Every structure is written in structure tokens, then in C-alpha cells.
Amino acid sequence: MTSDGFDGFGAAPGVAVGRLFTNRRALAEARVHRPLQAGICGTGKRGAESIVVSGGYEDDQDNGGTIVYTGQGGRNSDTGQQIDDQELTRGNAALATSMATGIPVRVVRGWMGDPQHSPTTGYRYDGLFRVVDYWHETGRSDFLIWRYRLVQLDFVEASNDESTIAVPLGGTPAVEPAGQEAPTRTEAMVQRIVRSTRVANFVKRAHDFACQVCGNQLHTPTGSYAEAAHIRGLGAPHNGPDVAGNVLCLCPNHHTLFDFGTLAIADDLTITDRATGTELGRLREAPGHQVDPTHLSYHRDHYSEGWKHTQG
């Protein structure tokens, strides 16, 4: 951490959103993006500080407020074409950690990116984004790539965000944040996918709020509690349907493990813990709720390698 308290995460001190930079060295000097070549700054242990979106990877999708970003590695620097599989190491692991910790990532757009959202020359700092999803798939050139969905924080959320101390998974921060004695509330307009509460409640009630993996039923002062987990994510780029066949009833722990790809469910409903290779039994079923194996297959194909995330 520097003398001004900046640990490399969150907004760079003194740098306004929208500021233009002539080159990568100017970005590094302003502490917006430190590497002079790599598109991702960070480690698997601490998370990602920043990324550059500059059209370098053929599978990138820049939609302004959301970005589907391709991980690093396996790319021919001359043609920009993918020539080898990517691995969940280095910067790729850093972005996966950022999803787990929730610490926002600085996004810089370069002049070679999507013309609709990029500067005409140099580089532009475009603020803080959160990594809300990551998965693997076969890219345009038939090689495995890692992909990350990042969503922009609105101005108020970004300016008030206090999660700028990077905490390694399982670790503790070096300095206790001050916090707020009286947290403020602010109205903000955001766009979200509207999920069907009726579908979620149907699935949870069908299983009497018991987790389909472990069978545990959590009890609270207001009744039983469980979470509805979509197997194939809603909205772009997964475009999963909000129907009962695409929803599982899970406890919070197994919901998290499923989302990170640690749990893989076969078409015969056998559950495997990818981290240990252990079979955990079969997914619990209930009358009236039929899980669609098409969505289970999609989840295995896109998330089953997530448990290999290294801490290097």
C-alpha cells in the first residue's frame, strides 16, 4: 500500500472517469493499469486490479455498460487469432477471484476496441466494473477460452464503494476499514433481468425448501429458507430460460459451489465434487419438478473447470 493509502484496487486517486491517456506508460504512471503489455493486472490470490479492453481478442463483446471479456493466453500476437487453449492461471485466475471477492475492477478502453464504445485515439479510463460471472467455452477458433461478464457500477455506487482493500481468499485485510456509523441511502436507476418469483417459489416448495444436494432444510424465525439456483444463467450470453426445469433448490453453500463450477451434475443426476473428484450421491428429486438435462449439460460444458482456479 502506498503512502496515500492506495492498494491498487478500486478507483485510482485523482483520476476521473473518462480521462484520456496517450499510451500504456501514461496509464501505468497514473496507477490506472500498471502492465505495459498485459491486458489484465492482478494475481489469482489477490484478484484483478484492472483490465484493458482494446479489441485484442476475437471473442470479446463490448456492450457499453456490460462487457464479455476474453481471458489471456493462446493468442497469436500478429493475427489476433486464438491458436491454443487458455488456462485458469495468472490474470484469468485473478478475474475469477474478483468475482469471488466482489472487489470492483478498473476498466480501460483502447482505441482499437469496439468503435461504438472506445476512444478514437489512445486509452480512456471508464470506471469500475464488477465481475458477475465467469465460464469456459470453445471460441471462434475452436480453442478453449475463459470468459468474464463485467457490469459497470453506477456513479453513486462507484464513488461510495468501500471494497478497495484486496483480501486474499481466506485471508484478512491489513487495515480495518473505517466503515460508516450511519450508512446513507441513494436512489439509482439500474436495469436487471426480471426473474419469475412464482417459478422460484414453485421449485423451493416442491422440495419443501430442502437442498437438492445435501438435503438440509434451513429454518429461520419466519419459516424455512432455500435458494433458487438457475442452472443456465439468464440473459446474454447464456440466455437461459426462467422455467422450473432450469432451476434447482439449493442451500446457500451448495448454491455457491454450483455457481463456481465446483459441483457437476451428470444427466443421471449423479453429483461430483470437482475439487476432490468425490461423488456426493444423486440430486434429490421431487414430484412435479423435472430438471432439464439440456441445462445440466450446458453447465458442465461451461463451468466444470472452474474448480481448477489456482491461487498463484
XYZ file of N, CA, C and O in Angstrom, residues 133-280:
592
model
N -19.791 -12.997 -13.474
C -19.867 -14.378 -13.949
C -18.575 -14.707 -14.689
O -17.946 -13.816 -15.278
N -18.167 -15.954 -14.625
C -17.072 -16.416 -15.473
C -17.297 -17.874 -15.823
O -17.893 -18.627 -15.060
N -16.844 -18.264 -17.022
C -17.077 -19.624 -17.511
C -16.086 -19.915 -18.628
O -15.351 -19.022 -19.080
N -16.051 -21.172 -19.082
C -15.194 -21.524 -20.203
C -16.059 -22.040 -21.345
O -17.161 -22.558 -21.138
N -15.590 -21.869 -22.553
C -16.300 -22.349 -23.729
C -15.321 -22.444 -24.891
O -14.178 -21.977 -24.801
N -15.773 -23.025 -25.985
C -14.967 -23.092 -27.194
C -15.192 -21.819 -27.999
O -16.331 -21.469 -28.321
N -14.103 -21.105 -28.301
C -14.215 -19.842 -29.006
C -14.346 -20.001 -30.506
O -14.484 -21.112 -31.035
N -14.296 -18.898 -31.208
C -14.480 -18.891 -32.661
C -13.464 -19.768 -33.378
O -13.757 -20.348 -34.422
N -12.260 -19.850 -32.825
C -11.199 -20.624 -33.480
C -11.086 -22.037 -32.939
O -10.076 -22.713 -33.141
N -12.118 -22.499 -32.220
C -12.205 -23.878 -31.721
C -11.196 -24.216 -30.635
O -10.805 -25.374 -30.481
N -10.781 -23.212 -29.875
C -9.927 -23.447 -28.710
C -10.680 -23.008 -27.451
O -11.548 -22.119 -27.496
N -10.342 -23.643 -26.308
C -10.989 -23.295 -25.054
C -10.547 -21.902 -24.611
O -9.363 -21.596 -24.574
N -11.528 -21.069 -24.281
C -11.233 -19.735 -23.776
C -12.005 -19.517 -22.473
O -13.022 -20.162 -22.222
N -11.500 -18.617 -21.650
C -12.199 -18.212 -20.435
C -12.873 -16.882 -20.708
O -12.289 -15.986 -21.316
N -14.105 -16.756 -20.239
C -14.872 -15.547 -20.490
C -15.400 -14.996 -19.172
O -15.708 -15.744 -18.237
N -15.532 -13.672 -19.122
C -15.922 -12.975 -17.895
C -16.957 -11.915 -18.246
O -16.756 -11.123 -19.176
N -18.028 -11.901 -17.503
C -19.048 -10.866 -17.702
C -18.859 -9.806 -16.631
O -18.922 -10.089 -15.431
N -18.613 -8.590 -17.073
C -18.403 -7.462 -16.177
C -19.532 -6.457 -16.362
O -19.931 -6.151 -17.490
N -20.035 -5.922 -15.246
C -21.122 -4.946 -15.264
C -20.642 -3.673 -14.592
O -20.065 -3.705 -13.497
N -20.912 -2.550 -15.235
C -20.437 -1.262 -14.735
C -21.186 -0.839 -13.488
O -22.410 -0.976 -13.395
N -20.449 -0.324 -12.509
C -21.061 0.267 -11.332
C -21.583 1.641 -11.721
O -20.927 2.378 -12.465
N -22.776 2.013 -11.221
C -23.230 3.373 -11.485
C -22.372 4.339 -10.679
O -21.620 3.960 -9.777
N -22.475 5.615 -10.988
C -21.571 6.603 -10.396
C -21.634 6.620 -8.880
O -20.624 6.646 -8.194
N -22.871 6.590 -8.328
C -23.013 6.671 -6.875
C -22.417 5.451 -6.205
O -21.675 5.550 -5.229
N -22.712 4.266 -6.747
C -22.176 3.044 -6.159
C -20.661 3.045 -6.218
O -19.981 2.677 -5.260
N -20.098 3.513 -7.358
C -18.652 3.516 -7.505
C -17.997 4.495 -6.548
O -16.970 4.210 -5.934
N -18.592 5.688 -6.374
C -17.971 6.696 -5.525
C -18.071 6.356 -4.057
O -17.237 6.768 -3.247
N -19.105 5.579 -3.680
C -19.271 5.220 -2.273
C -18.730 3.842 -1.945
O -18.771 3.414 -0.800
N -18.220 3.137 -2.953
C -17.779 1.769 -2.725
C -16.563 1.745 -1.818
O -15.603 2.479 -2.014
N -16.603 0.888 -0.785
C -15.504 0.833 0.170
C -14.695 -0.447 0.067
O -13.775 -0.667 0.842
N -15.041 -1.297 -0.919
C -14.343 -2.579 -1.021
C -13.074 -2.430 -1.841
O -12.897 -3.033 -2.864
N -12.170 -1.566 -1.393
C -10.943 -1.310 -2.133
C -9.719 -1.895 -1.449
O -8.599 -1.646 -1.854
N -9.907 -2.647 -0.383
C -8.793 -3.337 0.245
C -8.823 -4.780 -0.220
O -9.772 -5.502 0.032
N -7.804 -5.189 -0.953
C -7.797 -6.539 -1.523
C -7.545 -7.564 -0.426
O -6.538 -7.512 0.264
N -8.483 -8.470 -0.265
C -8.366 -9.508 0.748
C -8.222 -10.851 0.061
O -9.138 -11.294 -0.613
N -7.067 -11.524 0.188
C -6.932 -12.854 -0.408
C -8.012 -13.780 0.130
O -8.442 -13.646 1.279
N -8.465 -14.711 -0.703
C -9.481 -15.654 -0.251
C -8.984 -16.391 0.979
O -7.933 -17.003 0.970
N -9.749 -16.323 2.045
C -9.359 -16.981 3.275
C -8.447 -16.138 4.149
O -8.060 -16.543 5.230
N -8.111 -14.921 3.695
C -7.199 -14.075 4.448
C -7.922 -12.937 5.134
O -9.146 -12.876 5.198
N -7.168 -12.003 5.690
C -7.735 -10.846 6.365
C -7.034 -9.595 5.869
O -5.856 -9.620 5.508
N -7.728 -8.446 5.805
C -7.089 -7.213 5.348
C -6.065 -6.721 6.346
O -6.160 -7.001 7.546
N -5.077 -5.976 5.857
C -4.025 -5.456 6.728
C -4.532 -4.304 7.584
O -4.062 -4.086 8.697
N -5.518 -3.551 7.079
C -6.040 -2.387 7.776
C -7.549 -2.490 7.864
O -8.215 -2.755 6.865
N -8.099 -2.293 9.050
C -9.545 -2.335 9.201
C -10.162 -1.087 8.612
O -9.760 0.032 8.940
N -11.153 -1.226 7.689
C -11.782 -0.043 7.102
C -12.609 0.701 8.134
O -13.126 0.123 9.094
N -12.755 2.018 7.928
C -13.461 2.854 8.893
C -14.948 2.541 8.930
O -15.577 2.573 9.986
N -15.534 2.246 7.774
C -16.972 1.968 7.731
C -17.782 3.232 7.917
O -17.278 4.351 7.822
N -19.081 3.069 8.191
C -19.976 4.205 8.391
C -20.874 3.950 9.586
O -21.473 2.891 9.694
N -20.950 4.926 10.490
C -21.845 4.808 11.630
C -23.301 4.857 11.177
O -24.160 4.188 11.727
N -23.575 5.668 10.150
C -24.933 5.801 9.625
C -24.877 5.693 8.113
O -24.754 6.698 7.414
N -24.915 4.480 7.578
C -24.840 4.310 6.127
C -25.926 5.096 5.406
O -27.077 5.163 5.864
N -25.562 5.742 4.295
C -26.501 6.545 3.527
C -27.246 5.677 2.514
O -26.788 4.613 2.136
N -28.403 6.174 2.083
C -29.186 5.513 1.051
C -29.316 6.454 -0.144
O -29.483 7.658 0.024
N -29.224 5.908 -1.334
C -29.318 6.708 -2.548
C -30.199 6.000 -3.557
O -30.106 4.786 -3.724
N -31.065 6.762 -4.225
C -31.885 6.180 -5.274
C -31.075 6.081 -6.554
O -30.327 6.997 -6.899
N -31.213 4.962 -7.284
C -30.482 4.781 -8.531
C -31.334 3.976 -9.491
O -32.109 3.111 -9.086
N -31.186 4.272 -10.772
C -31.896 3.539 -11.806
C -30.949 2.517 -12.416
O -29.883 2.870 -12.905
N -31.321 1.242 -12.367
C -30.497 0.200 -12.972
C -31.406 -0.738 -13.751
O -32.604 -0.816 -13.495
N -30.835 -1.461 -14.701
C -31.576 -2.453 -15.459
C -31.198 -3.836 -14.965
O -30.024 -4.169 -14.875
N -32.201 -4.642 -14.646
C -31.955 -6.007 -14.200
C -32.925 -6.935 -14.907
O -34.023 -6.552 -15.295
N -32.522 -8.173 -15.056
C -33.425 -9.174 -15.601
C -34.494 -9.472 -14.552
O -34.189 -9.684 -13.380
N -35.748 -9.442 -14.966
C -36.849 -9.726 -14.052
C -37.027 -11.245 -13.974
O -37.345 -11.896 -14.957
N -36.788 -11.792 -12.792
C -36.917 -13.225 -12.605
C -38.305 -13.560 -12.073
O -38.898 -12.774 -11.346
N -38.778 -14.715 -12.429
C -40.107 -15.125 -12.012
C -40.078 -15.649 -10.584
O -39.535 -16.718 -10.307
N -40.658 -14.889 -9.673
C -40.747 -15.326 -8.284
C -41.622 -16.575 -8.177
O -41.375 -17.453 -7.352
N -42.619 -16.661 -9.037
C -43.515 -17.823 -8.995
C -42.757 -19.103 -9.324
O -42.985 -20.142 -8.699
N -41.846 -19.047 -10.313
C -41.061 -20.227 -10.673
C -40.160 -20.630 -9.510
O -40.079 -21.799 -9.135
N -39.448 -19.651 -8.938
C -38.534 -19.935 -7.823
C -39.288 -20.542 -6.646
O -38.854 -21.531 -6.044
N -40.409 -19.948 -6.299
C -41.186 -20.445 -5.161
C -41.746 -21.843 -5.433
O -41.816 -22.685 -4.528
N -42.144 -22.095 -6.681
C -42.652 -23.421 -7.022
C -41.588 -24.490 -6.780
O -41.867 -25.541 -6.179
N -40.365 -24.230 -7.253
C -39.289 -25.212 -7.110
C -38.954 -25.423 -5.636
O -38.802 -26.568 -5.172
N -38.849 -24.337 -4.881
C -38.500 -24.469 -3.464
C -39.590 -25.207 -2.681
O -39.287 -26.058 -1.839
N -40.826 -24.911 -2.983
C -41.909 -25.592 -2.273
C -42.019 -27.048 -2.688
O -42.391 -27.916 -1.879
N -41.709 -27.340 -3.962
C -41.744 -28.730 -4.418
C -40.787 -29.596 -3.607
O -41.049 -30.785 -3.374
N -39.685 -28.990 -3.160
C -38.681 -29.722 -2.385
C -38.790 -29.423 -0.882
O -37.886 -29.798 -0.114
N -39.873 -28.762 -0.489
C -40.082 -28.419 0.921
C -38.875 -27.666 1.478
O -38.487 -27.852 2.634
N -38.268 -26.820 0.633
C -37.140 -25.969 0.998
C -35.907 -26.762 1.441
O -35.043 -26.249 2.143
N -35.808 -28.017 1.017
C -34.639 -28.845 1.331
C -33.667 -28.816 0.152
O -34.088 -28.945 -1.005
N -32.395 -28.668 0.427
C -31.363 -28.611 -0.618
C -31.333 -29.913 -1.415
O -31.322 -31.003 -0.841
N -31.301 -29.798 -2.730
C -31.290 -30.990 -3.576
C -29.942 -31.708 -3.563
O -29.836 -32.825 -4.071
N -28.908 -31.080 -2.996
C -27.602 -31.731 -2.893
C -27.451 -32.416 -1.538
O -27.171 -33.613 -1.457
N -27.618 -31.674 -0.464
C -27.352 -32.229 0.871
C -28.604 -32.604 1.650
O -28.526 -33.296 2.672
N -29.762 -32.107 1.226
C -30.997 -32.423 1.924
C -31.288 -31.558 3.127
O -32.339 -31.707 3.765
N -30.371 -30.640 3.460
C -30.587 -29.790 4.630
C -31.724 -28.795 4.379
O -31.868 -28.233 3.290
N -32.485 -28.563 5.417
C -33.566 -27.591 5.383
C -33.268 -26.541 6.444
O -33.208 -26.860 7.638
N -33.045 -25.312 6.025
C -32.696 -24.246 6.951
C -33.959 -23.605 7.516
O -34.896 -23.302 6.764
N -33.976 -23.387 8.830
C -35.139 -22.805 9.492
C -34.783 -21.425 10.044
O -33.739 -21.237 10.676
N -35.634 -20.474 9.776
C -35.454 -19.108 10.269
C -36.682 -18.728 11.091
O -37.691 -19.456 11.081
N -36.636 -17.610 11.807
C -37.810 -17.203 12.602
C -39.064 -16.998 11.761
O -40.185 -17.040 12.286
N -38.903 -16.778 10.442
C -40.066 -16.539 9.591
C -40.407 -17.738 8.709
O -41.266 -17.648 7.834
N -39.714 -18.854 8.898
C -40.006 -20.035 8.108
C -38.768 -20.650 7.495
O -37.638 -20.224 7.760
N -38.945 -21.632 6.636
C -37.821 -22.324 6.006
C -37.197 -21.452 4.923
O -37.861 -20.611 4.305
N -35.896 -21.688 4.682
C -35.172 -20.872 3.691
C -34.370 -21.771 2.762
O -33.703 -22.721 3.182
N -34.445 -21.478 1.459
C -33.623 -22.124 0.444
C -33.438 -21.123 -0.690
O -34.109 -20.079 -0.731
N -32.547 -21.420 -1.619
C -32.279 -20.520 -2.732
C -32.583 -21.217 -4.056
O -32.321 -22.416 -4.216
N -33.136 -20.445 -4.985
C -33.418 -20.956 -6.321
C -32.210 -20.656 -7.205
O -31.865 -19.501 -7.420
N -31.556 -21.688 -7.693
C -30.334 -21.535 -8.487
C -30.625 -21.863 -9.945
O -31.032 -22.979 -10.276
N -30.408 -20.897 -10.813
C -30.574 -21.157 -12.238
C -29.384 -21.963 -12.749
O -28.230 -21.625 -12.481
N -29.657 -23.008 -13.458
C -28.605 -23.889 -13.980
C -27.878 -23.210 -15.127
O -26.653 -23.115 -15.144
N -28.640 -22.739 -16.081
C -28.102 -21.961 -17.194
C -28.495 -20.511 -16.950
O -29.673 -20.193 -16.810
N -27.515 -19.632 -16.857
C -27.758 -18.255 -16.469
C -28.747 -17.535 -17.363
O -28.820 -17.766 -18.573
N -29.513 -16.614 -16.764
C -30.461 -15.813 -17.511
C -29.732 -14.696 -18.253
O -28.685 -14.221 -17.832
N -30.293 -14.242 -19.347
C -29.730 -13.118 -20.068
C -28.498 -13.488 -20.867
O -27.975 -14.605 -20.786
N -28.049 -12.508 -21.672
C -26.862 -12.718 -22.512
C -25.628 -12.868 -21.632
O -25.518 -12.226 -20.590
N -24.668 -13.732 -22.014
C -24.635 -14.505 -23.253
C -25.222 -15.919 -23.105
O -25.242 -16.665 -24.076
N -25.656 -16.305 -21.895
C -26.129 -17.684 -21.695
C -27.569 -17.871 -22.184
O -27.922 -18.926 -22.695
N -28.406 -16.835 -21.951
C -29.786 -16.832 -22.444
C -30.595 -18.037 -21.969
O -31.374 -18.622 -22.717
N -30.406 -18.385 -20.696
C -31.184 -19.481 -20.128
C -32.620 -19.059 -19.861
O -32.899 -17.884 -19.582
N -33.564 -19.999 -19.914
C -34.971 -19.662 -19.665
C -35.283 -19.635 -18.171
O -34.669 -20.348 -17.389
N -36.235 -18.817 -17.801
C -36.664 -18.744 -16.405
C -37.849 -19.682 -16.226
O -38.997 -19.259 -16.084
N -37.548 -20.990 -16.266
C -38.566 -22.029 -16.127
C -38.099 -23.020 -15.071
O -36.903 -23.092 -14.740
N -39.024 -23.808 -14.543
C -38.700 -24.719 -13.442
C -37.627 -25.733 -13.813
O -36.821 -26.122 -12.972
N -37.598 -26.183 -15.064
C -36.604 -27.162 -15.474
C -35.187 -26.631 -15.478
O -34.225 -27.402 -15.581
N -35.031 -25.302 -15.350
C -33.713 -24.664 -15.322
C -33.376 -24.151 -13.931
O -32.492 -23.317 -13.767
N -34.069 -24.641 -12.917
C -33.883 -24.142 -11.548
C -33.677 -25.311 -10.585
O -34.346 -26.341 -10.687
N -32.733 -25.123 -9.654
C -32.516 -26.081 -8.578
C -32.855 -25.424 -7.241
O -32.729 -24.201 -7.084
N -33.245 -26.229 -6.278
C -33.454 -25.761 -4.910
C -32.210 -26.129 -4.113
O -31.922 -27.317 -3.904
N -31.446 -25.122 -3.672
C -30.166 -25.377 -3.010
C -30.026 -24.552 -1.734
O -30.639 -23.482 -1.594
N -29.209 -25.055 -0.821
C -28.809 -24.265 0.345
C -27.767 -23.249 -0.129
O -27.184 -23.395 -1.203
N -27.492 -22.184 0.637
C -26.534 -21.163 0.199
C -25.149 -21.722 -0.132
O -24.514 -21.286 -1.109
N -24.663 -22.689 0.661
C -23.328 -23.245 0.407
C -23.269 -23.961 -0.939
O -22.351 -23.738 -1.740
N -24.223 -24.819 -1.200
C -24.175 -25.578 -2.441
C -24.579 -24.734 -3.649
O -24.168 -25.023 -4.774
N -25.341 -23.666 -3.414
C -25.623 -22.714 -4.493
C -24.320 -22.056 -4.952
O -24.036 -21.963 -6.145
N -23.500 -21.634 -3.996
C -22.222 -21.001 -4.328
C -21.297 -21.978 -5.049
O -20.687 -21.632 -6.069
N -21.186 -23.198 -4.533
C -20.318 -24.190 -5.163
C -20.792 -24.531 -6.571
O -19.980 -24.723 -7.479
N -22.095 -24.588 -6.765
C -22.629 -24.882 -8.094
C -22.316 -23.751 -9.059
O -21.891 -23.976 -10.204
N -22.500 -22.500 -8.615
C -22.241 -21.348 -9.484
C -20.776 -21.273 -9.903
O -20.462 -20.812 -11.004
N -19.873 -21.703 -9.038
C -18.449 -21.642 -9.354
C -17.965 -22.887 -10.092
O -16.787 -23.009 -10.397
N -18.852 -23.820 -10.377
C -18.460 -24.999 -11.137
C -17.815 -26.087 -10.319
O -17.327 -27.073 -10.872
N -17.803 -25.937 -9.002
C -17.221 -26.980 -8.161
C -18.081 -28.237 -8.184
O -17.564 -29.350 -8.095
N -19.379 -28.055 -8.319
C -20.292 -29.189 -8.401
C -20.706 -29.404 -9.850
O -21.114 -28.463 -10.534
N -20.594 -30.640 -10.324
C -21.050 -31.013 -11.664
C -22.125 -32.078 -11.518
O -21.960 -33.043 -10.765
N -23.225 -31.903 -12.229
C -24.345 -32.835 -12.139
C -24.509 -33.524 -13.488
O -24.744 -32.876 -14.508
N -24.380 -34.850 -13.500
C -24.487 -35.631 -14.733
C -25.952 -35.779 -15.140
O -26.867 -35.485 -14.363
N -26.159 -36.263 -16.358
C -27.523 -36.447 -16.838
C -28.302 -37.452 -15.991
O -29.529 -37.383 -15.897
N -27.580 -38.400 -15.350
C -28.265 -39.352 -14.465
C -28.408 -38.796 -13.048
O -28.761 -39.517 -12.121
N -28.100 -37.485 -12.888
C -28.244 -36.729 -11.641
C -27.193 -37.076 -10.596
O -27.313 -36.677 -9.427
N -26.130 -37.781 -10.993
C -25.010 -38.014 -10.084
C -24.250 -36.703 -9.882
O -23.919 -36.001 -10.849
N -23.953 -36.369 -8.632
C -23.266 -35.117 -8.300
C -21.799 -35.412 -8.003
O -21.482 -36.283 -7.192
N -20.893 -34.690 -8.648
C -19.460 -34.850 -8.419
C -18.867 -33.548 -7.909
O -19.137 -32.478 -8.453
N -18.084 -33.658 -6.829
C -17.312 -32.519 -6.325
C -16.032 -32.459 -7.149
O -15.141 -33.296 -7.003
N -15.928 -31.477 -8.051
C -14.791 -31.389 -8.961
C -13.478 -31.123 -8.230
O -12.409 -31.457 -8.725
N -13.539 -30.504 -7.082
C -12.316 -30.184 -6.354
C -11.638 -31.420 -5.798
O -10.417 -31.475 -5.668
N -12.430 -32.450 -5.460
C -11.872 -33.659 -4.853
C -12.086 -34.898 -5.708
O -11.483 -35.942 -5.440
N -12.956 -34.790 -6.717
C -13.283 -35.957 -7.527
C -14.247 -36.906 -6.843
O -14.471 -38.025 -7.311
N -14.832 -36.480 -5.739
C -15.709 -37.328 -4.949
C -17.148 -37.258 -5.446
O -17.649 -36.170 -5.736
N -17.801 -38.415 -5.537
C -19.214 -38.431 -5.852
C -20.016 -38.187 -4.574
O -19.772 -38.827 -3.551
N -20.973 -37.281 -4.645
C -21.757 -36.900 -3.473
C -23.142 -37.544 -3.452
O -23.956 -37.212 -2.596
